[in-house]
mmCIF file of C-alpha atoms and ligand atoms in Angstrom:
data_model
loop_
_atom_site.group_PDB
_atom_site.id
_atom_site.type_symbol
_atom_site.label_atom_id
_atom_site.label_comp_id
_atom_site.label_asym_id
_atom_site.label_seq_id
_atom_site.Cartn_x
_atom_site.Cartn_y
_atom_site.Cartn_z
ATOM 1 C CA MET A 464 102.042 93.601 117.827
ATOM 2 C CA SER A 465 105.634 94.280 118.814
ATOM 3 C CA GLY A 466 108.240 96.886 117.952
ATOM 4 C CA ASN A 467 108.131 100.629 117.560
ATOM 5 C CA LEU A 468 109.902 101.484 114.347
ATOM 6 C CA VAL A 469 110.679 104.891 112.983
ATOM 7 C CA HIS A 470 109.694 104.629 109.314
ATOM 8 C CA ALA A 471 112.968 105.695 107.768
ATOM 9 C CA ASP A 472 112.632 103.080 105.018
ATOM 10 C CA ALA A 473 112.473 104.355 101.406
ATOM 11 C CA TYR A 474 109.234 102.434 100.837
ATOM 12 C CA THR A 475 107.348 104.073 103.656
ATOM 13 C CA THR A 476 108.691 107.588 103.198
ATOM 14 C CA GLY A 477 108.624 107.634 99.397
ATOM 15 C CA LEU A 478 106.125 107.320 96.565
ATOM 16 C CA LEU A 479 104.268 104.501 98.319
ATOM 17 C CA SER A 480 103.951 105.872 101.849
ATOM 18 C CA LYS A 481 101.020 104.547 103.879
ATOM 19 C CA ASP A 482 100.336 108.133 104.995
ATOM 20 C CA LEU A 483 98.890 108.789 101.517
ATOM 21 C CA PRO A 484 95.077 108.827 101.808
ATOM 22 C CA THR A 485 94.611 106.394 98.904
ATOM 23 C CA GLU A 486 97.306 103.885 99.898
ATOM 24 C CA LEU A 487 94.919 101.393 101.529
ATOM 25 C CA THR A 488 92.744 101.417 98.390
ATOM 26 C CA ARG A 489 95.855 100.912 96.245
ATOM 27 C CA LEU A 490 96.995 97.949 98.330
ATOM 28 C CA GLN A 491 93.510 96.415 98.221
ATOM 29 C CA LEU A 492 93.423 96.761 94.428
ATOM 30 C CA LEU A 493 96.825 95.080 94.295
ATOM 31 C CA GLU A 494 95.328 92.226 96.304
ATOM 32 C CA LYS A 495 92.253 91.995 94.088
ATOM 33 C CA THR A 496 94.463 91.829 91.008
ATOM 34 C CA TYR A 497 97.159 89.445 92.206
ATOM 35 C CA ASP A 498 95.587 87.282 94.932
ATOM 36 C CA PRO A 499 94.085 84.748 92.482
ATOM 37 C CA GLY A 500 97.539 83.986 90.996
ATOM 38 C CA THR A 501 99.151 83.904 94.440
ATOM 39 C CA VAL A 502 96.517 81.539 95.827
ATOM 40 C CA GLN A 503 96.970 79.262 92.811
ATOM 41 C CA VAL A 504 100.712 79.074 93.495
ATOM 42 C CA LEU A 505 100.239 78.498 97.234
ATOM 43 C CA GLU A 506 97.582 75.819 96.631
ATOM 44 C CA ARG A 507 99.906 73.827 94.382
ATOM 45 C CA LEU A 508 102.202 73.380 97.423
ATOM 46 C CA ARG A 509 99.294 71.542 99.133
ATOM 47 C CA PRO A 510 99.393 73.355 102.499
ATOM 48 C CA GLU A 511 98.604 71.132 105.465
ATOM 49 C CA PRO A 512 96.244 72.360 108.217
ATOM 50 C CA THR A 513 99.113 72.422 110.753
ATOM 51 C CA TRP A 514 101.545 74.522 108.716
ATOM 52 C CA ARG A 515 103.367 77.440 110.337
ATOM 53 C CA CYS A 516 103.356 80.335 107.868
ATOM 54 C CA LEU A 517 105.187 83.649 107.606
ATOM 55 C CA GLU A 518 103.891 86.455 105.388
ATOM 56 C CA LEU A 519 106.626 89.064 104.799
ATOM 57 C CA GLY A 520 105.521 92.639 103.985
ATOM 58 C CA ALA A 521 101.880 91.669 104.513
ATOM 59 C CA GLY A 522 100.473 95.022 103.267
ATOM 60 C CA ALA A 523 96.695 95.081 103.711
ATOM 61 C CA GLY A 524 96.712 91.470 104.918
ATOM 62 C CA SER A 525 94.659 89.434 102.423
ATOM 63 C CA ILE A 526 97.183 86.628 101.911
ATOM 64 C CA ALA A 527 97.867 86.391 105.664
ATOM 65 C CA TYR A 528 94.090 86.064 106.208
ATOM 66 C CA TRP A 529 93.883 83.429 103.459
ATOM 67 C CA MET A 530 96.718 81.477 105.091
ATOM 68 C CA ALA A 531 95.051 81.695 108.521
ATOM 69 C CA ASP A 532 91.895 80.121 107.048
ATOM 70 C CA ARG A 533 93.903 77.542 105.122
ATOM 71 C CA VAL A 534 95.941 76.311 108.151
ATOM 72 C CA PRO A 535 93.298 76.198 110.932
ATOM 73 C CA ALA A 536 95.478 74.020 113.175
ATOM 74 C CA GLY A 537 98.637 75.928 112.288
ATOM 75 C CA SER A 538 99.747 79.536 112.665
ATOM 76 C CA VAL A 539 100.466 82.657 110.623
ATOM 77 C CA VAL A 540 102.834 85.525 111.375
ATOM 78 C CA ALA A 541 102.109 88.631 109.275
ATOM 79 C CA ALA A 542 105.215 90.846 109.392
ATOM 80 C CA ASP A 543 105.382 94.368 108.008
ATOM 81 C CA ILE A 544 107.474 97.467 108.690
ATOM 82 C CA ASP A 545 104.176 99.354 108.889
ATOM 83 C CA PRO A 546 101.339 96.950 109.728
ATOM 84 C CA ARG A 547 98.657 99.595 110.298
ATOM 85 C CA PHE A 548 96.274 98.043 107.729
ATOM 86 C CA ILE A 549 96.411 94.455 109.049
ATOM 87 C CA ASP A 550 93.645 93.341 111.410
ATOM 88 C CA ALA A 551 95.292 91.266 114.146
ATOM 89 C CA GLY A 552 91.868 90.180 115.419
ATOM 90 C CA ARG A 553 90.899 88.627 112.110
ATOM 91 C CA ALA A 554 91.845 85.053 113.135
ATOM 92 C CA ALA A 555 92.894 83.339 116.369
ATOM 93 C CA ASN A 556 95.944 81.767 114.687
ATOM 94 C CA LEU A 557 97.194 85.100 113.243
ATOM 95 C CA THR A 558 99.943 87.207 114.825
ATOM 96 C CA VAL A 559 100.762 90.636 113.423
ATOM 97 C CA GLN A 560 104.343 91.737 113.895
ATOM 98 C CA CYS A 561 105.821 95.148 113.242
ATOM 99 C CA ALA A 562 109.176 94.151 111.808
ATOM 100 C CA ASP A 563 111.810 95.471 109.434
ATOM 101 C CA ILE A 564 112.775 92.327 107.553
ATOM 102 C CA THR A 565 116.142 93.795 106.599
ATOM 103 C CA THR A 566 117.160 93.368 110.244
ATOM 104 C CA GLU A 567 114.582 91.065 111.853
ATOM 105 C CA ASP A 568 115.627 87.451 112.294
ATOM 106 C CA PHE A 569 113.077 84.711 112.840
ATOM 107 C CA PRO A 570 114.094 81.444 114.521
ATOM 108 C CA GLU A 571 115.839 79.017 112.203
ATOM 109 C CA GLY A 572 113.695 76.150 110.912
ATOM 110 C CA SER A 573 110.460 77.571 112.331
ATOM 111 C CA PHE A 574 108.157 77.879 109.260
ATOM 112 C CA ASP A 575 106.655 75.489 106.702
ATOM 113 C CA LEU A 576 105.794 78.328 104.314
ATOM 114 C CA VAL A 577 107.312 81.779 103.861
ATOM 115 C CA HIS A 578 105.771 84.126 101.293
ATOM 116 C CA ALA A 579 106.621 87.649 100.117
ATOM 117 C CA ARG A 580 104.886 89.542 97.289
ATOM 118 C CA ALA A 581 105.979 92.926 95.946
ATOM 119 C CA VAL A 582 108.396 93.334 98.854
ATOM 120 C CA PHE A 583 111.907 92.108 98.011
ATOM 121 C CA MET A 584 112.180 94.338 94.933
ATOM 122 C CA HIS A 585 111.935 97.340 97.287
ATOM 123 C CA LEU A 586 114.859 96.224 99.441
ATOM 124 C CA PRO A 587 118.504 96.553 98.339
ATOM 125 C CA GLN A 588 119.380 93.554 100.558
ATOM 126 C CA ARG A 589 116.887 91.321 98.668
ATOM 127 C CA GLU A 590 119.234 88.396 97.918
ATOM 128 C CA GLU A 591 120.508 88.298 101.485
ATOM 129 C CA ILE A 592 116.949 88.415 102.900
ATOM 130 C CA LEU A 593 115.954 85.599 100.562
ATOM 131 C CA ARG A 594 118.819 83.474 101.900
ATOM 132 C CA ARG A 595 117.777 84.253 105.478
ATOM 133 C CA ALA A 596 114.164 83.353 104.612
ATOM 134 C CA VAL A 597 115.397 79.906 103.529
ATOM 135 C CA ARG A 598 117.060 79.561 106.951
ATOM 136 C CA TRP A 599 113.717 80.342 108.623
ATOM 137 C CA LEU A 600 112.158 77.367 106.814
ATOM 138 C CA ALA A 601 111.916 73.923 108.351
ATOM 139 C CA PRO A 602 113.369 71.147 106.156
ATOM 140 C CA GLY A 603 110.815 70.456 103.421
ATOM 141 C CA GLY A 604 109.296 73.948 103.829
ATOM 142 C CA TRP A 605 108.507 76.241 100.888
ATOM 143 C CA LEU A 606 109.596 79.783 100.051
ATOM 144 C CA VAL A 607 107.386 81.704 97.597
ATOM 145 C CA VAL A 608 108.681 85.042 96.296
ATOM 146 C CA GLU A 609 106.690 87.247 93.928
ATOM 147 C CA ASP A 610 107.797 90.548 92.446
ATOM 148 C CA VAL A 611 107.059 92.861 89.567
ATOM 149 C CA TYR A 612 109.182 92.942 86.402
ATOM 150 C CA PHE A 613 108.712 96.188 84.450
ATOM 151 C CA LEU A 614 108.894 96.040 80.674
ATOM 152 C CA PRO A 615 110.590 99.090 79.082
ATOM 153 C CA ALA A 616 108.259 102.115 79.355
ATOM 154 C CA GLU A 617 109.480 103.427 75.998
ATOM 155 C CA ASP A 618 107.942 100.438 74.175
ATOM 156 C CA SER A 619 104.368 101.435 75.083
ATOM 157 C CA PRO A 620 102.152 102.089 72.043
ATOM 158 C CA TYR A 621 100.720 105.123 73.904
ATOM 159 C CA PRO A 622 102.940 108.246 73.933
ATOM 160 C CA GLN A 623 101.170 109.588 77.044
ATOM 161 C CA TRP A 624 101.922 106.333 78.839
ATOM 162 C CA ARG A 625 105.525 106.245 77.678
ATOM 163 C CA GLN A 626 106.063 109.579 79.443
ATOM 164 C CA ALA A 627 104.068 109.018 82.637
ATOM 165 C CA ASN A 628 105.105 105.400 83.141
ATOM 166 C CA GLY A 629 108.669 106.296 82.281
ATOM 167 C CA ALA A 630 108.616 109.021 84.968
ATOM 168 C CA TRP A 631 107.160 106.555 87.480
ATOM 169 C CA THR A 632 109.739 103.841 86.810
ATOM 170 C CA THR A 633 112.577 106.394 86.909
ATOM 171 C CA ALA A 634 111.330 107.590 90.317
ATOM 172 C CA LEU A 635 111.053 104.015 91.620
ATOM 173 C CA ALA A 636 114.558 103.172 90.452
ATOM 174 C CA ALA A 637 115.832 106.342 92.156
ATOM 175 C CA GLN A 638 114.369 104.973 95.414
ATOM 176 C CA GLY A 639 116.509 101.862 95.057
ATOM 177 C CA ILE A 640 113.723 99.632 93.729
ATOM 178 C CA ASP A 641 114.982 97.019 91.265
ATOM 179 C CA LEU A 642 112.511 96.871 88.370
ATOM 180 C CA ALA A 643 114.099 93.790 86.818
ATOM 181 C CA TRP A 644 114.975 91.645 89.822
ATOM 182 C CA ALA A 645 111.778 89.570 89.613
ATOM 183 C CA ARG A 646 113.188 87.735 86.629
ATOM 184 C CA ARG A 647 116.056 86.483 88.765
ATOM 185 C CA ILE A 648 113.822 84.980 91.483
ATOM 186 C CA PRO A 649 114.049 81.344 90.312
ATOM 187 C CA ALA A 650 117.864 81.521 90.007
ATOM 188 C CA ALA A 651 118.091 83.250 93.410
ATOM 189 C CA LEU A 652 115.988 80.482 95.003
ATOM 190 C CA THR A 653 118.317 77.863 93.514
ATOM 191 C CA ASP A 654 121.419 79.799 94.657
ATOM 192 C CA ALA A 655 119.952 79.897 98.181
ATOM 193 C CA GLY A 656 119.786 76.103 98.235
ATOM 194 C CA CYS A 657 116.148 75.491 97.269
ATOM 195 C CA ALA A 658 115.055 72.491 95.211
ATOM 196 C CA SER A 659 111.946 71.889 93.067
ATOM 197 C CA VAL A 660 112.124 75.520 91.902
ATOM 198 C CA GLY A 661 109.301 76.701 89.650
ATOM 199 C CA VAL A 662 107.833 79.940 88.327
ATOM 200 C CA SER A 663 104.619 81.363 86.913
ATOM 201 C CA VAL A 664 103.949 84.811 85.479
ATOM 202 C CA THR A 665 100.918 87.150 85.601
ATOM 203 C CA PRO A 666 100.684 90.064 83.140
ATOM 204 C CA GLY A 667 99.535 93.504 84.212
ATOM 205 C CA GLY A 668 99.174 97.017 82.851
ATOM 206 C CA LEU A 669 97.003 99.593 81.236
ATOM 207 C CA GLY A 670 93.672 98.337 79.857
ATOM 208 C CA VAL A 671 94.248 94.776 81.106
ATOM 209 C CA ASP A 672 91.102 94.959 83.257
ATOM 210 C CA ASP A 673 89.120 97.549 85.228
ATOM 211 C CA ASP A 674 90.942 96.849 88.509
ATOM 212 C CA GLN A 675 94.349 97.361 86.899
ATOM 213 C CA ASP A 676 93.158 100.634 85.363
ATOM 214 C CA GLU A 677 91.911 101.796 88.759
ATOM 215 C CA LEU A 678 95.239 100.783 90.320
ATOM 216 C CA LEU A 679 97.080 102.849 87.710
ATOM 217 C CA ARG A 680 94.680 105.782 88.080
ATOM 218 C CA ILE A 681 95.322 105.848 91.850
ATOM 219 C CA ARG A 682 99.038 105.523 91.267
ATOM 220 C CA LEU A 683 98.957 108.628 89.051
ATOM 221 C CA LEU A 684 96.863 110.448 91.645
ATOM 222 C CA GLN A 685 99.340 109.553 94.414
ATOM 223 C CA SER A 686 102.534 110.220 92.528
ATOM 224 C CA GLY A 687 101.626 112.915 89.950
ATOM 225 C CA ASP A 688 102.653 115.939 92.024
ATOM 226 C CA ARG A 689 105.896 114.299 93.128
ATOM 227 C CA LEU A 690 106.811 113.332 89.566
ATOM 228 C CA VAL A 691 106.151 116.897 88.423
ATOM 229 C CA GLY A 692 108.045 118.293 91.437
ATOM 230 C CA ALA A 693 111.028 116.082 90.605
ATOM 231 C CA GLY A 694 111.039 117.376 87.017
ATOM 232 C CA LEU A 695 110.293 113.912 85.613
ATOM 233 C CA ALA A 696 106.982 114.900 83.984
ATOM 234 C CA THR A 697 104.828 117.966 83.401
ATOM 235 C CA ALA A 698 101.387 118.412 84.951
ATOM 236 C CA GLU A 699 99.934 118.228 81.456
ATOM 237 C CA GLN A 700 101.614 114.876 80.778
ATOM 238 C CA ILE A 701 100.217 113.465 84.019
ATOM 239 C CA ASP A 702 96.775 114.735 83.065
ATOM 240 C CA GLN A 703 97.018 113.180 79.584
ATOM 241 C CA ALA A 704 98.027 109.858 81.141
ATOM 242 C CA ARG A 705 95.052 110.032 83.529
ATOM 243 C CA LEU A 706 92.668 110.633 80.608
ATOM 244 C CA LEU A 707 94.192 107.646 78.821
ATOM 245 C CA VAL A 708 93.709 105.353 81.846
ATOM 246 C CA GLU A 709 90.121 106.541 82.234
ATOM 247 C CA SER A 710 89.427 105.683 78.573
ATOM 248 C CA HIS A 711 90.207 101.958 79.252
ATOM 249 C CA PRO A 712 92.338 101.617 76.122
ATOM 250 C CA ALA A 713 93.352 98.392 74.362
ATOM 251 C CA PRO A 714 95.685 96.491 76.714
ATOM 252 C CA ASP A 715 99.322 97.508 77.014
ATOM 253 C CA VAL A 716 101.042 94.878 79.186
ATOM 254 C CA SER A 717 103.817 96.749 80.997
ATOM 255 C CA THR A 718 104.486 94.485 83.977
ATOM 256 C CA LEU A 719 104.913 90.787 84.632
ATOM 257 C CA VAL A 720 104.523 89.515 88.172
ATOM 258 C CA TYR A 721 106.942 86.616 88.599
ATOM 259 C CA SER A 722 105.869 84.057 91.218
ATOM 260 C CA GLY A 723 108.774 81.803 92.119
ATOM 261 C CA TRP A 724 108.728 78.922 94.550
ATOM 262 C CA GLY A 725 111.341 76.566 95.946
ATOM 263 C CA GLN A 726 111.608 73.930 98.644
ATOM 264 C CA LYS A 727 114.219 73.649 101.361
ATOM 265 C CA PRO A 728 115.567 70.125 101.016
ATOM 266 C CA ALA A 729 114.480 67.689 103.718
ATOM 267 C CA ARG A 730 117.397 66.645 105.912
HETATM 268 C C1 LIG B 834 103.793 96.882 97.611
HETATM 269 S S1 LIG B 834 103.341 96.455 99.239
HETATM 270 C C2 LIG B 834 102.832 94.761 99.014
HETATM 271 C C3 LIG B 834 101.877 94.300 100.078
HETATM 272 C C4 LIG B 834 101.453 92.841 99.967
HETATM 273 N N1 LIG B 834 102.596 91.945 100.069
HETATM 274 C C5 LIG B 834 100.725 92.582 98.688
HETATM 275 O O1 LIG B 834 101.334 92.125 97.715
HETATM 276 O O2 LIG B 834 99.503 92.807 98.651
HETATM 277 C C6 LIG B 834 104.893 96.240 100.093
HETATM 278 C C7 LIG B 834 104.745 95.981 101.584
HETATM 279 O O3 LIG B 834 106.033 95.688 102.114
HETATM 280 C C8 LIG B 834 106.194 96.407 103.324
HETATM 281 N N2 LIG B 834 107.625 96.640 103.553
HETATM 282 C C9 LIG B 834 108.434 97.473 102.861
HETATM 283 N N3 LIG B 834 109.696 97.421 103.366
HETATM 284 C C10 LIG B 834 109.662 96.545 104.398
HETATM 285 C C11 LIG B 834 110.636 96.074 105.341
HETATM 286 N N4 LIG B 834 111.906 96.510 105.305
HETATM 287 N N5 LIG B 834 110.248 95.176 106.273
HETATM 288 C C12 LIG B 834 108.973 94.734 106.320
HETATM 289 N N6 LIG B 834 108.003 95.136 105.464
HETATM 290 C C13 LIG B 834 108.343 96.041 104.510
HETATM 291 C C14 LIG B 834 105.410 97.684 103.129
HETATM 292 O O4 LIG B 834 105.080 98.305 104.351
HETATM 293 C C15 LIG B 834 104.206 97.168 102.350
HETATM 294 O O5 LIG B 834 103.164 96.772 103.217
#
């Protein structure tokens, strides 16, 4: 592991800080929910055993570990501004790097696969980082970018959810997180010079399955006090929303995870 960053980034000091006692559980639930879709997208690129892979904002590490298994004669760099949850000893071909991807530059043409999930939306420089990620690819290499698109909170059929989810999305937006950028991923990949651009979408939200409900319950637990403190919700509204989540209601799809992929043209 290299680097010694002060965590001044909005992600790590805000609503999603890794200092929160439940953050590892939240990240692992995120993995449980979205890894199957991610693996499906990565598999369709037919990774070769020798591929050099870069996982940006690796979180709790599951996709970096999957890549390390999938490219036994290749290598994986798992980069994160706060990599405390990634086990560097998990595989011999895995390197964990403490890196702020808004400033870090990897050598040009040095990866066959670069992947980032639920990362770019957090970073105001997202389009510029995406362009740099294309530079890091070798000719013929693939960039896969996945992010969350939030449907309007006010359209929820559940009044309690309209309030609590509305408070959450308002707080995220105030941190500089773009709740709609995911929809632009395919166009951004094309603008950055990628070919063979494609996209798939995974729905998420209240009542979709037990893991999503647990993810949302933890999110309320982590953020409730802050949302109340910021005047975005009352304690009673947060409590009503928690009761709703715990009742496993009929599904209310409130997010779409866009998975976009594109290939750097071969020279
Ligand atoms: C919502 S989590 C997603 C984790 C993982 N990609 C996943 O989908 O399971 C976002 C991750 O991006 C990391 N991150 C946020 N800003 C970053 C930055 N500027 N440079 C590198 N990593 C960053 C966070 O530390 C966190 O691990």
